[in-house]
Amino acid sequence: MTKKTKLKLCDWSLLFLTVVILASGVQLEINPVGAKCWIWSHIVIGILFISGIIWHISLHKSCKKRVEPKTRKHGNKHAVIGIFFLLTLLSGVIATGHWVGTYFHSTIGGVHGKFGFLFIIAVILHIAKHKRFYYL
């Protein structure tokens, strides 16, 4: 499988997972003390989403040659999405640990939801910026 094919598979999978994680997140925002199956499905989808993001980054890192001159000044274009990713991941791990221990919704779960929505907005903007890659 070529790198381009792997990227297409990865990106289409992430597009699907973005929609599914957003839907499950909205469902949990509407009913935070809902059935345990919804929370477990959100956790599983989140793990798949994180795995896909790591795969996506690794595919892009392996494509680029890091021989850029050090004098070139350009900001990290992905800093905002990276910060929201880390905040969402950290708060999600803490919220999962709390939920597994108590089976009750917590404040950190609410904070995770807010960070998650900011992250999904950043992801949607990222997808929109690179929409040409989804053309068949």
XYZ file of N, CA, C and O in Angstrom:
544
model
N 0.849 -1.170 0.000
C 0.000 0.000 0.000
C 0.900 1.239 0.000
O 1.801 1.359 0.815
N 0.621 2.171 -0.883
C 1.432 3.387 -0.969
C 1.084 4.345 0.175
O 0.042 4.214 0.813
N 1.967 5.308 0.396
C 1.722 6.290 1.457
C 0.474 7.107 1.184
O -0.291 7.424 2.091
N 0.267 7.441 -0.082
C -0.921 8.214 -0.447
C -2.189 7.416 -0.152
O -3.168 7.960 0.357
N -2.175 6.124 -0.440
C -3.326 5.266 -0.156
C -3.557 5.155 1.347
O -4.698 5.198 1.814
N -2.474 5.011 2.097
C -2.604 4.949 3.557
C -3.180 6.248 4.107
O -4.031 6.232 5.007
N -2.718 7.383 3.573
C -3.248 8.678 4.018
C -4.731 8.806 3.687
O -5.510 9.312 4.498
N -5.119 8.363 2.498
C -6.550 8.414 2.137
C -7.366 7.574 3.112
O -8.405 8.020 3.620
N -6.916 6.342 3.372
C -7.622 5.464 4.301
C -7.688 6.091 5.691
O -8.753 6.118 6.329
N -6.568 6.615 6.147
C -6.505 7.248 7.469
C -7.435 8.456 7.541
O -8.207 8.604 8.487
N -7.367 9.329 6.535
C -8.175 10.549 6.555
C -9.666 10.261 6.462
O -10.466 10.896 7.150
N -10.053 9.315 5.621
C -11.478 8.964 5.536
C -11.957 8.327 6.839
O -13.079 8.575 7.287
N -11.100 7.509 7.460
C -11.459 6.909 8.750
C -11.617 7.991 9.807
O -12.566 7.961 10.603
N -10.691 8.960 9.811
C -10.790 10.050 10.780
C -12.010 10.928 10.528
O -12.623 11.423 11.481
N -12.373 11.117 9.268
C -13.577 11.892 8.964
C -14.803 11.209 9.558
O -15.635 11.845 10.216
N -14.907 9.892 9.362
C -16.008 9.122 9.936
C -15.984 9.191 11.463
O -17.010 9.443 12.105
N -14.791 8.984 12.053
C -14.678 9.008 13.514
C -14.969 10.386 14.092
O -15.488 10.500 15.205
N -14.659 11.452 13.339
C -14.977 12.803 13.789
C -16.482 12.973 13.958
O -16.962 13.494 14.970
N -17.223 12.506 12.966
C -18.688 12.607 13.022
C -19.236 11.770 14.173
O -20.095 12.219 14.942
N -18.709 10.551 14.335
C -19.216 9.648 15.375
C -18.866 10.164 16.778
O -19.722 10.147 17.668
N -17.642 10.646 16.965
C -17.262 11.150 18.295
C -18.040 12.424 18.628
O -18.429 12.643 19.776
N -18.309 13.244 17.616
C -19.122 14.447 17.837
C -20.543 14.062 18.229
O -21.103 14.616 19.182
N -21.115 13.091 17.529
C -22.486 12.645 17.843
C -22.555 12.061 19.254
O -23.486 12.376 20.013
N -21.584 11.233 19.625
C -21.623 10.650 20.966
C -21.358 11.716 22.029
O -21.940 11.670 23.116
N -20.508 12.687 21.715
C -20.262 13.782 22.656
C -21.491 14.640 22.875
O -21.797 15.028 24.005
N -22.214 14.946 21.797
C -23.456 15.719 21.918
C -24.472 14.940 22.737
O -25.147 15.492 23.604
N -24.555 13.642 22.484
C -25.492 12.807 23.239
C -25.147 12.837 24.725
O -26.037 12.916 25.564
N -23.856 12.790 25.061
C -23.463 12.827 26.474
C -23.666 14.208 27.092
O -23.912 14.318 28.288
N -23.551 15.274 26.284
C -23.836 16.621 26.797
C -25.325 16.762 27.109
O -25.697 17.383 28.093
N -26.162 16.181 26.262
C -27.611 16.261 26.473
C -28.016 15.437 27.690
O -28.851 15.863 28.481
N -27.419 14.259 27.838
C -27.781 13.360 28.929
C -26.513 12.827 29.605
O -26.107 11.695 29.354
N -25.884 13.644 30.474
C -24.598 13.245 31.057
C -24.670 12.046 31.994
O -23.660 11.414 32.253
N -25.821 11.741 32.502
C -25.944 10.586 33.394
C -26.703 9.463 32.690
O -27.395 8.675 33.317
N -26.514 9.370 31.391
C -27.203 8.370 30.578
C -26.680 6.967 30.819
O -25.904 6.695 31.732
N -27.119 6.084 29.953
C -26.759 4.678 30.070
C -25.243 4.490 29.961
O -24.559 5.214 29.245
N -24.757 3.490 30.685
C -23.319 3.220 30.682
C -22.819 2.848 29.297
O -21.671 3.117 28.963
N -23.664 2.244 28.478
C -23.223 1.827 27.139
C -22.843 3.041 26.284
O -21.918 2.957 25.474
N -23.522 4.177 26.471
C -23.169 5.384 25.720
C -21.799 5.901 26.135
O -20.999 6.334 25.303
N -21.519 5.860 27.424
C -20.234 6.345 27.920
C -19.113 5.416 27.467
O -18.069 5.875 26.986
N -19.335 4.098 27.570
C -18.316 3.149 27.111
C -18.084 3.281 25.609
O -16.942 3.196 25.143
N -19.149 3.482 24.848
C -18.972 3.634 23.395
C -18.178 4.915 23.095
O -17.333 4.916 22.201
N -18.414 5.990 23.853
C -17.663 7.229 23.665
C -16.177 7.001 23.985
O -15.302 7.500 23.267
N -15.906 6.232 25.020
C -14.518 5.929 25.383
C -13.846 5.113 24.281
O -12.722 5.424 23.868
N -14.523 4.090 23.777
C -13.950 3.247 22.715
C -13.737 4.059 21.437
O -12.674 3.974 20.803
N -14.726 4.852 21.063
C -14.596 5.696 19.868
C -13.450 6.690 20.057
O -12.678 6.947 19.136
N -13.331 7.240 21.270
C -12.244 8.167 21.563
C -10.879 7.518 21.420
O -9.943 8.116 20.871
N -10.748 6.283 21.868
C -9.478 5.558 21.730
C -9.165 5.324 20.254
O -8.025 5.512 19.807
N -10.176 4.942 19.468
C -9.982 4.773 18.024
C -9.601 6.100 17.368
O -8.731 6.148 16.487
N -10.251 7.179 17.797
C -9.977 8.511 17.254
C -8.539 8.932 17.554
O -7.815 9.409 16.672
N -8.100 8.734 18.787
C -6.724 9.064 19.171
C -5.733 8.229 18.364
O -4.725 8.743 17.876
N -6.028 6.946 18.209
C -5.155 6.077 17.415
C -5.064 6.563 15.976
O -3.976 6.582 15.380
N -6.201 6.961 15.412
C -6.214 7.485 14.047
C -5.427 8.774 13.922
O -4.716 8.994 12.926
N -5.518 9.634 14.927
C -4.773 10.903 14.909
C -3.274 10.630 14.961
O -2.492 11.235 14.216
N -2.876 9.710 15.814
C -1.450 9.361 15.903
C -0.971 8.768 14.574
O 0.121 9.098 14.094
N -1.789 7.916 13.960
C -1.438 7.337 12.658
C -1.312 8.448 11.611
O -0.375 8.471 10.828
N -2.269 9.395 11.623
C -2.270 10.511 10.676
C -0.991 11.340 10.818
O -0.330 11.656 9.825
N -0.639 11.674 12.038
C 0.566 12.471 12.280
C 1.809 11.702 11.850
O 2.704 12.260 11.206
N 1.861 10.414 12.180
C 3.053 9.627 11.817
C 3.187 9.486 10.307
O 4.309 9.502 9.786
N 2.074 9.366 9.592
C 2.143 9.300 8.129
C 2.663 10.614 7.549
O 3.448 10.607 6.599
N 2.228 11.728 8.112
C 2.703 13.022 7.621
C 4.155 13.280 8.011
O 4.908 13.860 7.232
N 4.545 12.873 9.192
C 5.927 13.078 9.629
C 6.890 12.285 8.759
O 7.970 12.749 8.452
N 6.492 11.076 8.372
C 7.387 10.250 7.567
C 7.474 10.749 6.129
O 8.408 10.420 5.419
N 6.502 11.552 5.692
C 6.500 12.069 4.325
C 7.456 13.246 4.164
O 7.975 13.481 3.082
N 7.640 14.012 5.196
C 8.380 15.269 5.079
C 9.840 15.079 5.406
O 10.204 14.322 6.289
N 10.633 15.797 4.728
C 12.050 15.815 5.034
C 12.300 17.013 5.933
O 11.956 18.131 5.601
N 12.899 16.770 7.050
C 13.148 17.826 8.040
C 14.491 18.512 7.785
O 15.364 18.516 8.621
N 14.630 19.087 6.600
C 15.882 19.739 6.245
C 15.624 21.223 6.024
O 16.270 21.869 5.225
N 14.642 21.766 6.729
C 14.318 23.175 6.573
C 15.398 24.025 7.223
O 15.915 23.684 8.283
N 15.741 25.145 6.604
C 16.730 26.022 7.227
C 16.209 26.587 8.550
O 15.028 26.864 8.694
N 17.098 26.742 9.497
C 16.689 27.230 10.816
C 16.320 28.704 10.799
O 15.680 29.187 11.708
N 16.728 29.420 9.762
C 16.423 30.852 9.696
C 15.015 31.110 9.185
O 14.521 32.214 9.286
N 14.390 30.102 8.650
C 13.033 30.264 8.125
C 12.066 30.491 9.278
O 11.991 29.688 10.208
N 11.318 31.578 9.186
C 10.409 31.922 10.284
C 8.965 31.671 9.864
O 8.412 32.382 9.041
N 8.400 30.648 10.415
C 6.962 30.421 10.262
C 6.485 29.700 11.516
O 7.162 28.842 12.043
N 5.320 30.117 11.962
C 4.777 29.551 13.184
C 4.306 28.128 12.978
O 4.148 27.657 11.860
N 4.100 27.464 14.065
C 3.563 26.114 13.996
C 2.079 26.222 13.654
O 1.274 26.669 14.464
N 1.743 25.794 12.464
C 0.364 25.929 11.982
C -0.613 25.043 12.744
O -1.800 25.279 12.725
N -0.086 24.042 13.400
C -0.965 23.091 14.072
C -0.908 23.208 15.594
O -1.328 22.297 16.301
N -0.401 24.324 16.101
C -0.248 24.489 17.551
C -1.596 24.497 18.271
O -1.752 23.849 19.300
N -2.567 25.193 17.725
C -3.874 25.301 18.393
C -4.551 23.941 18.458
O -5.031 23.524 19.520
N -4.569 23.242 17.345
C -5.206 21.924 17.330
C -4.443 20.957 18.250
O -5.046 20.129 18.925
N -3.124 21.116 18.327
C -2.324 20.275 19.216
C -2.613 20.539 20.681
O -2.710 19.609 21.485
N -2.766 21.808 21.033
C -3.080 22.162 22.422
C -4.452 21.626 22.813
O -4.617 21.026 23.878
N -5.450 21.821 21.926
C -6.789 21.301 22.227
C -6.784 19.777 22.302
O -7.490 19.180 23.115
N -5.967 19.131 21.443
C -5.852 17.671 21.488
C -5.311 17.231 22.838
O -5.873 16.337 23.482
N -4.226 17.852 23.292
C -3.629 17.458 24.567
C -4.548 17.732 25.750
O -4.654 16.912 26.665
N -5.237 18.890 25.742
C -6.180 19.197 26.823
C -7.342 18.205 26.841
O -7.770 17.758 27.910
N -7.835 17.868 25.652
C -8.935 16.901 25.564
C -8.477 15.524 26.011
O -9.181 14.837 26.762
N -7.305 15.120 25.578
C -6.768 13.808 25.951
C -6.545 13.718 27.457
O -6.995 12.759 28.105
N -5.887 14.711 28.028
C -5.604 14.696 29.465
C -6.887 14.702 30.294
O -7.045 13.892 31.215
N -7.807 15.598 29.950
C -9.065 15.651 30.709
C -9.891 14.380 30.496
O -10.581 13.926 31.404
N -9.787 13.778 29.312
C -10.507 12.531 29.042
C -9.973 11.367 29.862
O -10.743 10.554 30.383
N -8.661 11.297 29.991
C -8.061 10.232 30.805
C -8.478 10.392 32.270
O -8.864 9.424 32.931
N -8.429 11.627 32.765
C -8.827 11.880 34.157
C -10.317 11.582 34.357
O -10.712 10.926 35.323
N -11.154 12.043 33.415
C -12.599 11.811 33.528
C -12.923 10.325 33.450
O -13.800 9.835 34.175
N -12.213 9.593 32.593
C -12.449 8.146 32.481
C -12.074 7.453 33.787
O -12.817 6.594 34.274
N -10.919 7.832 34.340
C -10.518 7.253 35.622
C -11.535 7.517 36.718
O -11.878 6.613 37.482
N -12.054 8.740 36.779
C -13.073 9.078 37.775
C -14.354 8.300 37.525
O -14.954 7.747 38.446
N -14.771 8.245 36.258
C -16.035 7.577 35.937
C -15.953 6.082 36.214
O -16.895 5.493 36.747
N -14.839 5.447 35.859
C -14.693 4.008 36.110
C -14.703 3.730 37.617
O -15.250 2.722 38.055
N -14.145 4.644 38.401
C -14.113 4.452 39.849
C -15.435 4.696 40.542
O -15.725 4.085 41.568
N -16.247 5.602 39.992
C -17.476 5.985 40.698
C -18.760 5.767 39.900
O -19.830 5.728 40.480
N -18.668 5.686 38.587
C -19.818 5.624 37.677
C -20.735 6.840 37.825
O -21.941 6.769 37.615
N -20.148 7.988 38.201
C -20.888 9.235 38.280
C -20.219 10.284 37.408
O -18.995 10.315 37.300
N -21.042 11.149 36.840
C -20.516 12.262 36.047
C -19.833 13.241 36.991
O -20.290 13.478 38.101
N -18.713 13.801 36.535
C -17.964 14.718 37.380
C -17.733 16.041 36.655
O -17.987 16.161 35.454
N -17.233 17.001 37.389
C -16.899 18.300 36.805
C -15.841 18.146 35.722
O -15.921 18.786 34.680
N -14.864 17.273 35.945
C -13.811 17.085 34.944
C -14.402 16.503 33.656
O -13.917 16.791 32.562
N -15.457 15.721 33.773
C -16.148 15.224 32.575
C -16.768 16.363 31.791
O -16.724 16.387 30.557
N -17.334 17.336 32.497
C -17.882 18.518 31.837
C -16.801 19.358 31.179
O -16.960 19.850 30.058
N -15.675 19.503 31.888
C -14.538 20.248 31.325
C -14.019 19.524 30.077
O -13.722 20.148 29.057
N -13.934 18.191 30.159
C -13.506 17.393 29.008
C -14.438 17.617 27.815
O -13.980 17.747 26.679
N -15.728 17.705 28.083
C -16.692 17.961 27.012
C -16.459 19.297 26.328
O -16.511 19.402 25.096
N -16.167 20.317 27.118
C -15.917 21.650 26.537
C -14.624 21.662 25.723
O -14.584 22.178 24.609
N -13.555 21.074 26.287
C -12.303 20.966 25.532
C -12.512 20.143 24.267
O -11.967 20.457 23.207
N -13.298 19.079 24.392
C -13.569 18.217 23.242
C -14.269 18.962 22.124
O -13.926 18.797 20.943
N -15.248 19.796 22.461
C -15.944 20.568 21.431
C -15.007 21.580 20.770
O -15.056 21.778 19.555
N -14.150 22.218 21.563
C -13.164 23.130 20.965
C -12.220 22.367 20.037
O -11.872 22.848 18.952
N -11.823 21.170 20.451
C -10.949 20.345 19.622
C -11.655 19.941 18.326
O -11.069 20.021 17.244
N -12.918 19.539 18.416
C -13.657 19.138 17.217
C -13.824 20.329 16.273
O -13.737 20.167 15.049
N -14.048 21.523 16.810
C -14.125 22.717 15.949
C -12.797 22.913 15.215
O -12.776 23.161 14.010
N -11.679 22.767 15.940
C -10.363 22.892 15.309
C -10.159 21.802 14.261
O -9.590 22.051 13.192
N -10.639 20.600 14.539
C -10.532 19.488 13.580
C -11.360 19.787 12.327
O -10.892 19.579 11.202
N -12.560 20.294 12.512
C -13.422 20.622 11.360
C -12.766 21.710 10.511
O -12.784 21.643 9.280
N -12.168 22.703 11.146
C -11.442 23.741 10.399
C -10.253 23.143 9.660
O -9.965 23.519 8.518
N -9.565 22.201 10.286
C -8.440 21.522 9.644
C -8.915 20.715 8.427
O -8.291 20.755 7.371
N -10.019 20.014 8.585
C -10.593 19.240 7.479
C -10.995 20.181 6.341
O -10.726 19.901 5.169
N -11.643 21.291 6.691
C -12.070 22.245 5.662
C -10.870 22.815 4.908
O -10.925 22.996 3.685
N -9.784 23.057 5.621
C -8.588 23.597 4.989
C -7.967 22.595 4.013
O -7.409 22.973 2.992
N -8.080 21.318 4.327
C -7.475 20.268 3.502
C -8.534 19.454 2.758
O -8.301 18.284 2.447
N -9.669 20.060 2.458
C -10.776 19.316 1.825
C -10.419 18.777 0.459
O -10.984 17.799 0.015
N -9.454 19.370 -0.219
C -9.079 18.901 -1.553
C -8.573 17.462 -1.508
O -8.649 16.733 -2.482
N -8.082 17.021 -0.357
C -7.574 15.665 -0.229
C -8.699 14.629 -0.248
O -8.462 13.476 -0.561
N -9.920 15.064 0.032
C -11.046 14.131 0.067
C -11.709 13.934 -1.288
O -12.586 13.104 -1.427
N -11.300 14.729 -2.268
C -11.859 14.537 -3.609
C -11.411 13.198 -4.151
O -10.265 12.814 -4.032
N -12.332 12.502 -4.752
C -12.006 11.177 -5.293
C -11.323 11.255 -6.631
O -11.203 12.053 -7.367
